[in-house]
Amino acid sequence: MAVNEGLKPMMERLQKRAEILDFSASRGLLREKVQKGIAELATFEIRDRKGLDKTLQYKVFGINISETNIEVEAISVMKAGFKLDEAMDVTFSPKKGVVYITLPPPTILSHEVYPRVDKLDVGILAGVTGEDMNQNFNELRTYFREDAINNDKILEKARSRVDSIMQLMMGPVVKGINRNYKLEVRFTDKMGGL
């Protein structure tokens, strides 16, 4: 009896670990890992919180028989900046005394959404599928992205911040070459002027 009670916590931990390993083995997608080198400069971040309240109705012959209410809240963390490995270029004009840093257009570098289901009232005859939940999460992701690009102007803010960041990072190097030299940031897209 005492041995059983002493081994019980260890057996429960081993059982949970076995369940995780078994699930991971049966779902090969969960075990895939992608690794690659990146060169990115994030210059602006937006953290946002939004919610979605949805009612799914289940009808038979046009009569509402049951409904399900879903309330989902999510936190979004979006970073915008520049993929330096795509098109960054550094050139020097000795006549003008200018070091040019040419950058690609700003882009969304990362976007994480952390959803949480606050309320899930499932009707008597209704069931909520994983597809229903995924659709709600995808709607929130899309709304976060559109809001950040259109209303918060995240890409324009990322572009406006990069000059001061480059001056901070590369300015001392340029001044180290010659204190009269200047650093100028340019862009490869239409908005930047190149």
Coordinates of N, CA and C in Angstrom, one line a residue:
M1 N 0.8 -1.2 0.0 CA 0.0 0.0 0.0 C 0.9 1.3 0.0
A2 N 1.9 1.3 0.9 CA 2.7 2.5 1.0 C 3.6 2.6 -0.3
V3 N 4.0 1.5 -0.9 CA 4.8 1.5 -2.1 C 3.9 2.1 -3.2
N4 N 2.6 1.6 -3.3 CA 1.7 2.2 -4.3 C 1.6 3.7 -4.2
E5 N 1.4 4.2 -3.0 CA 1.2 5.6 -2.8 C 2.5 6.4 -3.1
G6 N 3.6 5.8 -2.8 CA 4.9 6.4 -3.1 C 5.2 6.5 -4.6
L7 N 4.8 5.4 -5.3 CA 5.1 5.4 -6.8 C 4.0 6.0 -7.6
K8 N 2.8 6.3 -7.0 CA 1.7 6.9 -7.8 C 2.1 8.2 -8.5
P9 N 2.7 9.2 -7.8 CA 3.0 10.5 -8.5 C 4.0 10.2 -9.7
M10 N 4.9 9.3 -9.5 CA 5.9 9.1 -10.6 C 5.2 8.4 -11.7
M11 N 4.3 7.5 -11.5 CA 3.5 6.7 -12.5 C 2.6 7.7 -13.3
E12 N 2.0 8.7 -12.6 CA 1.2 9.7 -13.3 C 2.0 10.5 -14.2
R13 N 3.2 11.0 -13.7 CA 4.1 11.8 -14.6 C 4.5 11.0 -15.8
L14 N 4.9 9.7 -15.6 CA 5.3 8.9 -16.8 C 4.1 8.6 -17.7
Q15 N 2.9 8.5 -17.2 CA 1.8 8.3 -18.1 C 1.5 9.6 -18.9
K16 N 1.6 10.8 -18.3 CA 1.4 12.0 -19.0 C 2.4 12.2 -20.1
R17 N 3.7 11.9 -19.8 CA 4.8 12.0 -20.8 C 4.5 11.0 -21.9
A18 N 4.1 9.8 -21.6 CA 3.8 8.8 -22.6 C 2.7 9.2 -23.5
E19 N 1.6 9.9 -23.0 CA 0.5 10.4 -23.8 C 1.0 11.5 -24.7
I20 N 1.9 12.4 -24.3 CA 2.5 13.4 -25.1 C 3.3 12.8 -26.2
L21 N 4.2 11.9 -25.9 CA 5.0 11.2 -26.9 C 4.2 10.4 -27.9
D22 N 3.1 9.8 -27.4 CA 2.3 9.0 -28.3 C 1.5 9.9 -29.3
F23 N 1.0 11.0 -28.8 CA 0.3 12.0 -29.6 C 1.3 12.6 -30.6
S24 N 2.5 12.9 -30.2 CA 3.5 13.5 -31.1 C 3.9 12.5 -32.2
A25 N 4.0 11.3 -31.8 CA 4.4 10.3 -32.8 C 3.3 10.0 -33.8
S26 N 2.0 10.1 -33.4 CA 0.9 9.9 -34.3 C 0.6 11.1 -35.2
R27 N 1.0 12.3 -34.7 CA 0.9 13.5 -35.5 C 2.2 14.0 -35.9
G28 N 2.8 13.5 -37.0 CA 4.1 13.8 -37.4 C 4.3 15.3 -37.6
L29 N 3.2 16.1 -38.0 CA 3.4 17.5 -38.2 C 3.9 18.2 -36.9
L30 N 3.5 17.7 -35.8 CA 3.9 18.4 -34.6 C 5.4 18.3 -34.3
R31 N 6.0 17.3 -34.9 CA 7.4 17.1 -34.6 C 8.4 17.7 -35.7
E32 N 7.8 18.3 -36.7 CA 8.6 18.9 -37.7 C 9.2 20.3 -37.2
K33 N 10.4 20.5 -37.6 CA 11.0 21.8 -37.2 C 11.7 22.4 -38.4
V34 N 11.5 23.7 -38.5 CA 12.2 24.4 -39.6 C 13.1 25.4 -39.0
Q35 N 14.4 25.4 -39.5 CA 15.4 26.3 -39.1 C 16.0 27.0 -40.2
K36 N 16.1 28.3 -40.2 CA 16.8 29.0 -41.2 C 17.3 30.4 -40.6
G37 N 18.4 30.8 -41.2 CA 19.0 32.1 -40.8 C 18.2 33.2 -41.3
I38 N 18.1 34.3 -40.6 CA 17.4 35.5 -41.0 C 18.2 36.7 -40.7
A39 N 18.0 37.8 -41.4 CA 18.6 39.1 -41.1 C 17.5 40.1 -41.2
E40 N 16.9 40.4 -40.1 CA 15.8 41.3 -40.0 C 16.1 42.5 -39.1
L41 N 15.5 43.6 -39.4 CA 15.6 44.8 -38.5 C 14.1 45.2 -38.2
A42 N 13.7 44.9 -37.0 CA 12.3 45.3 -36.6 C 12.4 46.7 -36.0
T43 N 11.6 47.6 -36.5 CA 11.6 49.0 -36.1 C 10.3 49.5 -35.5
F44 N 9.2 48.7 -35.5 CA 8.0 49.1 -34.9 C 7.2 47.9 -34.5
E45 N 6.5 48.0 -33.3 CA 5.7 46.9 -32.8 C 4.4 47.4 -32.4
I46 N 3.3 46.6 -32.6 CA 2.0 47.0 -32.1 C 1.5 45.8 -31.3
R47 N 1.0 46.0 -30.1 CA 0.4 45.0 -29.3 C -1.1 45.5 -29.2
D48 N -2.0 44.6 -29.4 CA -3.4 44.9 -29.5 C -4.2 43.8 -28.9
R49 N -5.4 44.1 -28.4 CA -6.3 43.2 -27.9 C -7.7 43.4 -28.5
K50 N -8.3 42.3 -29.0 CA -9.6 42.4 -29.6 C -10.4 41.2 -29.2
G51 N -11.7 41.3 -29.4 CA -12.6 40.3 -29.1 C -13.6 40.0 -30.2
L52 N -14.2 38.8 -30.2 CA -15.1 38.4 -31.2 C -16.3 37.7 -30.5
D53 N -17.5 38.1 -30.7 CA -18.7 37.5 -30.1 C -19.5 37.0 -31.3
K54 N -19.7 35.7 -31.3 CA -20.4 35.1 -32.4 C -21.5 34.2 -31.9
T55 N -22.6 34.2 -32.7 CA -23.7 33.2 -32.4 C -23.9 32.4 -33.6
L56 N -23.8 31.1 -33.4 CA -24.0 30.1 -34.5 C -25.4 29.5 -34.3
Q57 N -26.3 29.6 -35.3 CA -27.6 29.1 -35.2 C -27.8 27.9 -36.0
Y58 N -28.5 26.9 -35.4 CA -28.8 25.7 -36.1 C -30.3 25.6 -36.4
K59 N -30.6 25.6 -37.7 CA -32.0 25.6 -38.1 C -32.4 24.4 -38.8
V60 N -33.6 24.0 -38.6 CA -34.2 22.9 -39.4 C -35.5 23.5 -40.0
F61 N -35.6 23.4 -41.4 CA -36.7 24.0 -42.1 C -36.9 25.5 -41.8
G62 N -35.8 26.2 -41.6 CA -35.9 27.6 -41.3 C -36.2 28.0 -39.9
I63 N -36.4 27.0 -39.0 CA -36.8 27.3 -37.6 C -35.5 27.1 -36.8
N64 N -35.2 28.1 -36.0 CA -34.1 28.0 -35.1 C -34.3 27.0 -34.0
I65 N -33.5 25.9 -34.0 CA -33.7 24.9 -33.0 C -32.7 25.1 -31.8
S66 N -31.5 25.5 -32.2 CA -30.5 25.6 -31.1 C -29.4 26.6 -31.6
E67 N -28.8 27.2 -30.6 CA -27.7 28.1 -31.0 C -26.6 28.0 -30.0
T68 N -25.4 28.4 -30.5 CA -24.2 28.4 -29.7 C -23.6 29.8 -29.7
N69 N -23.2 30.2 -28.5 CA -22.6 31.5 -28.3 C -21.1 31.3 -28.0
I70 N -20.3 32.0 -28.8 CA -18.8 31.9 -28.6 C -18.3 33.3 -28.4
E71 N -17.5 33.5 -27.4 CA -16.8 34.8 -27.1 C -15.3 34.4 -27.1
V72 N -14.5 35.0 -28.0 CA -13.1 34.8 -28.1 C -12.4 36.1 -27.9
E73 N -11.4 36.2 -27.1 CA -10.5 37.4 -27.0 C -9.1 37.0 -27.3
A74 N -8.4 37.9 -28.0 CA -7.1 37.5 -28.4 C -6.2 38.7 -28.3
I75 N -4.9 38.4 -28.0 CA -3.8 39.4 -27.9 C -3.0 39.2 -29.2
S76 N -2.7 40.3 -29.8 CA -1.8 40.3 -31.1 C -0.6 41.0 -30.8
V77 N 0.5 40.5 -31.3 CA 1.8 41.1 -31.2 C 2.4 41.1 -32.7
M78 N 2.5 42.3 -33.3 CA 2.9 42.4 -34.7 C 4.1 43.3 -34.7
K79 N 5.1 42.8 -35.5 CA 6.4 43.6 -35.7 C 6.6 43.9 -37.1
A80 N 6.9 45.1 -37.4 CA 7.2 45.5 -38.8 C 8.6 46.0 -38.9
G81 N 9.2 45.8 -40.1 CA 10.6 46.3 -40.3 C 11.1 45.9 -41.6
F82 N 12.4 45.5 -41.7 CA 13.0 45.3 -42.9 C 13.8 43.9 -43.0
K83 N 13.6 43.2 -44.1 CA 14.3 42.0 -44.3 C 15.7 42.4 -44.9
L84 N 16.7 42.4 -44.1 CA 18.0 42.9 -44.6 C 18.7 42.0 -45.6
D85 N 18.3 40.7 -45.5 CA 19.0 39.7 -46.4 C 18.3 39.7 -47.8
E86 N 17.3 40.5 -48.0 CA 16.6 40.6 -49.3 C 17.2 41.6 -50.3
A87 N 17.5 42.8 -49.7 CA 17.9 43.8 -50.7 C 18.7 45.0 -50.0
M88 N 19.4 44.7 -48.9 CA 20.1 45.8 -48.3 C 21.4 46.0 -49.0
D89 N 21.8 47.3 -49.2 CA 23.0 47.6 -50.0 C 23.6 48.8 -49.3
V90 N 25.0 48.8 -49.2 CA 25.7 49.9 -48.6 C 26.7 50.4 -49.7
T91 N 26.5 51.7 -50.1 CA 27.4 52.3 -51.1 C 28.0 53.6 -50.5
F92 N 29.0 54.1 -51.2 CA 29.7 55.3 -50.7 C 30.0 56.2 -51.8
S93 N 29.8 57.5 -51.6 CA 30.1 58.5 -52.6 C 31.1 59.5 -52.0
P94 N 32.4 59.2 -52.3 CA 33.5 60.1 -51.7 C 33.4 61.6 -52.1
K95 N 32.9 61.9 -53.3 CA 32.8 63.3 -53.7 C 31.7 64.0 -52.8
K96 N 30.6 63.3 -52.5 CA 29.6 64.0 -51.7 C 29.8 63.8 -50.2
G97 N 30.7 62.8 -49.9 CA 30.9 62.5 -48.5 C 29.7 61.8 -47.8
V98 N 29.0 61.0 -48.6 CA 27.8 60.3 -48.1 C 27.9 58.8 -48.2
V99 N 27.6 58.1 -47.1 CA 27.4 56.6 -47.1 C 25.9 56.4 -47.2
Y100 N 25.5 55.7 -48.3 CA 24.1 55.4 -48.6 C 23.8 53.9 -48.1
I101 N 22.8 53.8 -47.3 CA 22.2 52.5 -46.9 C 20.9 52.4 -47.6
T102 N 20.8 51.4 -48.6 CA 19.6 51.2 -49.3 C 18.8 50.0 -48.7
L103 N 17.6 50.2 -48.4 CA 16.8 49.1 -47.7 C 15.6 48.7 -48.6
P104 N 15.1 47.5 -48.5 CA 13.9 47.1 -49.2 C 12.7 47.7 -48.5
P105 N 11.5 47.7 -49.1 CA 10.4 48.3 -48.5 C 10.1 47.6 -47.1
P106 N 9.4 48.3 -46.2 CA 9.1 47.6 -44.9 C 8.0 46.6 -45.1
T107 N 8.0 45.6 -44.2 CA 7.1 44.5 -44.3 C 6.7 44.0 -42.9
I108 N 5.7 43.2 -42.8 CA 5.4 42.6 -41.5 C 6.4 41.5 -41.3
L109 N 7.1 41.6 -40.2 CA 8.2 40.5 -39.9 C 7.6 39.4 -39.1
S110 N 6.7 39.7 -38.2 CA 6.1 38.6 -37.4 C 4.8 39.0 -36.9
H111 N 3.9 38.1 -36.7 CA 2.6 38.3 -36.2 C 2.1 37.1 -35.4
E112 N 2.1 37.3 -34.1 CA 1.6 36.2 -33.2 C 0.3 36.6 -32.7
V113 N -0.6 35.7 -32.6 CA -2.0 35.9 -32.0 C -2.2 34.9 -31.0
Y114 N -2.5 35.3 -29.8 CA -2.8 34.4 -28.7 C -4.2 34.5 -28.3
P115 N -5.0 33.5 -28.8 CA -6.5 33.5 -28.6 C -6.8 32.9 -27.3
R116 N -8.0 33.3 -26.7 CA -8.5 32.7 -25.5 C -10.0 32.7 -25.6
V117 N -10.6 31.5 -25.4 CA -12.1 31.4 -25.4 C -12.6 31.8 -24.1
D118 N -13.4 32.9 -24.0 CA -13.9 33.4 -22.8 C -15.3 32.7 -22.4
K119 N -16.0 32.4 -23.5 CA -17.4 31.9 -23.3 C -17.7 30.9 -24.4
L120 N -18.2 29.8 -24.0 CA -18.6 28.8 -25.0 C -19.9 28.2 -24.5
D121 N -21.1 28.8 -24.9 CA -22.4 28.2 -24.5 C -22.9 27.4 -25.7
V122 N -22.8 26.1 -25.6 CA -23.2 25.2 -26.7 C -24.7 24.8 -26.5
G123 N -25.4 25.0 -27.5 CA -26.9 24.6 -27.5 C -27.1 23.1 -27.4
I124 N -28.3 22.8 -27.1 CA -28.7 21.4 -26.9 C -28.3 20.5 -28.1
L125 N -28.8 20.9 -29.2 CA -28.6 20.1 -30.4 C -27.4 20.5 -31.2
A126 N -26.7 21.6 -30.8 CA -25.6 22.1 -31.6 C -24.2 21.6 -31.0
G127 N -23.3 21.5 -31.9 CA -22.0 21.2 -31.5 C -21.0 22.2 -32.2
V128 N -19.9 22.5 -31.5 CA -18.9 23.4 -32.1 C -17.8 22.5 -32.5
T129 N -17.4 22.7 -33.8 CA -16.3 21.9 -34.3 C -15.0 22.7 -34.3
G130 N -13.9 22.0 -34.5 CA -12.6 22.7 -34.5 C -12.6 23.6 -35.7
E131 N -13.3 23.3 -36.8 CA -13.4 24.2 -37.9 C -14.0 25.5 -37.6
D132 N -15.1 25.5 -36.7 CA -15.8 26.7 -36.3 C -14.8 27.6 -35.5
M133 N -14.1 26.9 -34.6 CA -13.1 27.7 -33.7 C -12.0 28.3 -34.6
N134 N -11.5 27.5 -35.5 CA -10.4 28.0 -36.3 C -10.8 29.1 -37.2
Q135 N -12.1 29.1 -37.7 CA -12.6 30.2 -38.5 C -12.7 31.4 -37.7
N136 N -13.1 31.3 -36.4 CA -13.2 32.5 -35.5 C -11.8 33.1 -35.3
F137 N -10.8 32.2 -35.0 CA -9.4 32.6 -34.8 C -8.9 33.3 -36.0
N138 N -9.1 32.7 -37.2 CA -8.6 33.3 -38.4 C -9.3 34.7 -38.7
E139 N -10.5 34.9 -38.4 CA -11.2 36.2 -38.5 C -10.5 37.2 -37.7
L140 N -10.1 36.8 -36.4 CA -9.4 37.8 -35.5 C -8.1 38.1 -36.1
R141 N -7.3 37.1 -36.6 CA -6.0 37.3 -37.2 C -6.1 38.3 -38.3
T142 N -7.0 38.1 -39.2 CA -7.2 39.0 -40.4 C -7.6 40.4 -39.9
Y143 N -8.4 40.5 -38.9 CA -8.8 41.8 -38.5 C -7.6 42.6 -37.8
F144 N -6.8 41.9 -37.0 CA -5.6 42.5 -36.4 C -4.7 43.0 -37.5
R145 N -4.5 42.2 -38.5 CA -3.5 42.6 -39.6 C -4.1 43.8 -40.4
E146 N -5.3 43.7 -40.8 CA -5.9 44.9 -41.6 C -5.9 46.1 -40.7
D147 N -6.2 46.0 -39.4 CA -6.2 47.2 -38.6 C -4.8 47.8 -38.4
A148 N -3.8 47.0 -38.3 CA -2.5 47.4 -38.1 C -2.0 48.1 -39.4
I149 N -2.3 47.5 -40.5 CA -1.8 48.1 -41.8 C -2.6 49.4 -42.2
N150 N -3.9 49.3 -42.1 CA -4.8 50.4 -42.6 C -4.9 51.5 -41.5
N151 N -5.2 51.2 -40.3 CA -5.5 52.2 -39.3 C -4.3 52.7 -38.5
D152 N -3.5 51.7 -38.1 CA -2.3 52.1 -37.3 C -1.1 52.5 -38.2
K153 N -1.2 52.2 -39.5 CA -0.1 52.5 -40.5 C 1.2 52.0 -40.0
I154 N 1.3 50.7 -39.6 CA 2.5 50.1 -39.1 C 3.7 50.1 -40.1
L155 N 3.4 49.9 -41.3 CA 4.5 49.9 -42.3 C 5.1 51.3 -42.4
E156 N 4.3 52.4 -42.4 CA 4.8 53.7 -42.5 C 5.6 54.1 -41.3
K157 N 5.1 53.7 -40.1 CA 5.8 53.9 -38.9 C 7.1 53.2 -38.8
A158 N 7.2 52.0 -39.4 CA 8.4 51.2 -39.4 C 9.4 52.0 -40.3
R159 N 9.0 52.5 -41.4 CA 9.8 53.3 -42.3 C 10.4 54.5 -41.7
S160 N 9.5 55.3 -41.0 CA 9.9 56.5 -40.4 C 10.9 56.3 -39.2
R161 N 10.9 55.2 -38.6 CA 11.8 54.9 -37.4 C 13.2 54.4 -37.9
V162 N 13.3 53.9 -39.1 CA 14.5 53.2 -39.5 C 15.7 54.2 -39.6
D163 N 15.4 55.5 -40.0 CA 16.5 56.4 -40.2 C 17.2 56.7 -38.8
S164 N 16.5 56.9 -37.8 CA 17.1 57.2 -36.5 C 17.8 56.0 -36.0
I165 N 17.3 54.8 -36.2 CA 17.9 53.5 -35.8 C 19.3 53.3 -36.5
M166 N 19.3 53.6 -37.8 CA 20.5 53.4 -38.6 C 21.5 54.5 -38.2
Q167 N 21.1 55.7 -37.9 CA 22.0 56.7 -37.5 C 22.6 56.3 -36.1
L168 N 21.8 55.7 -35.3 CA 22.4 55.2 -34.0 C 23.3 54.1 -34.2
M169 N 23.0 53.1 -35.1 CA 23.9 51.9 -35.2 C 25.1 52.2 -36.1
M170 N 24.9 52.8 -37.3 CA 25.9 53.0 -38.2 C 26.6 54.4 -38.2
G171 N 25.9 55.3 -37.6 CA 26.5 56.7 -37.6 C 27.9 56.8 -37.0
P172 N 28.2 56.1 -35.9 CA 29.5 56.2 -35.4 C 30.6 55.5 -36.3
V173 N 30.2 54.5 -37.0 CA 31.1 53.9 -37.9 C 31.4 54.8 -39.1
V174 N 30.4 55.5 -39.6 CA 30.6 56.5 -40.7 C 31.5 57.6 -40.2
K175 N 31.2 58.2 -39.0 CA 32.0 59.3 -38.4 C 33.4 58.8 -38.1
G176 N 33.6 57.5 -37.9 CA 34.9 57.0 -37.6 C 35.8 57.0 -38.9
I177 N 35.2 56.9 -40.0 CA 35.9 57.0 -41.3 C 36.3 58.4 -41.5
N178 N 35.4 59.3 -41.4 CA 35.7 60.8 -41.5 C 34.6 61.5 -40.8
R179 N 34.9 62.4 -39.9 CA 33.8 63.0 -39.1 C 32.9 64.0 -40.0
N180 N 33.3 64.3 -41.2 CA 32.5 65.1 -42.1 C 31.5 64.3 -42.9
Y181 N 31.7 63.0 -42.9 CA 30.8 62.1 -43.7 C 29.4 62.0 -43.1
K182 N 28.5 61.8 -43.9 CA 27.1 61.7 -43.5 C 26.5 60.3 -43.9
L183 N 25.5 59.9 -43.2 CA 24.8 58.6 -43.5 C 23.4 58.9 -44.0
E184 N 23.1 58.3 -45.1 CA 21.7 58.6 -45.7 C 21.0 57.3 -46.0
V185 N 19.8 57.1 -45.5 CA 19.0 55.9 -45.7 C 18.1 56.1 -46.9
R186 N 18.1 55.2 -47.9 CA 17.3 55.2 -49.1 C 16.5 53.9 -49.1
F187 N 15.5 53.9 -50.0 CA 14.6 52.7 -50.1 C 14.5 52.2 -51.6
T188 N 14.3 51.0 -51.8 CA 14.2 50.4 -53.2 C 12.9 50.6 -53.8
D189 N 11.9 51.0 -53.0 CA 10.5 51.1 -53.5 C 10.2 52.5 -53.9
K190 N 9.0 52.7 -54.5 CA 8.5 54.0 -55.0 C 8.4 55.0 -53.8
M191 N 7.9 54.6 -52.7 CA 7.7 55.6 -51.6 C 9.0 56.2 -51.1
G192 N 10.1 55.4 -51.2 CA 11.4 55.9 -50.7 C 12.1 56.8 -51.7
G193 N 11.8 56.7 -52.9 CA 12.4 57.6 -53.9 C 13.5 57.0 -54.8
L194 N 13.9 55.7 -54.6 CA 14.9 55.2 -55.5 C 14.3 54.5 -56.7

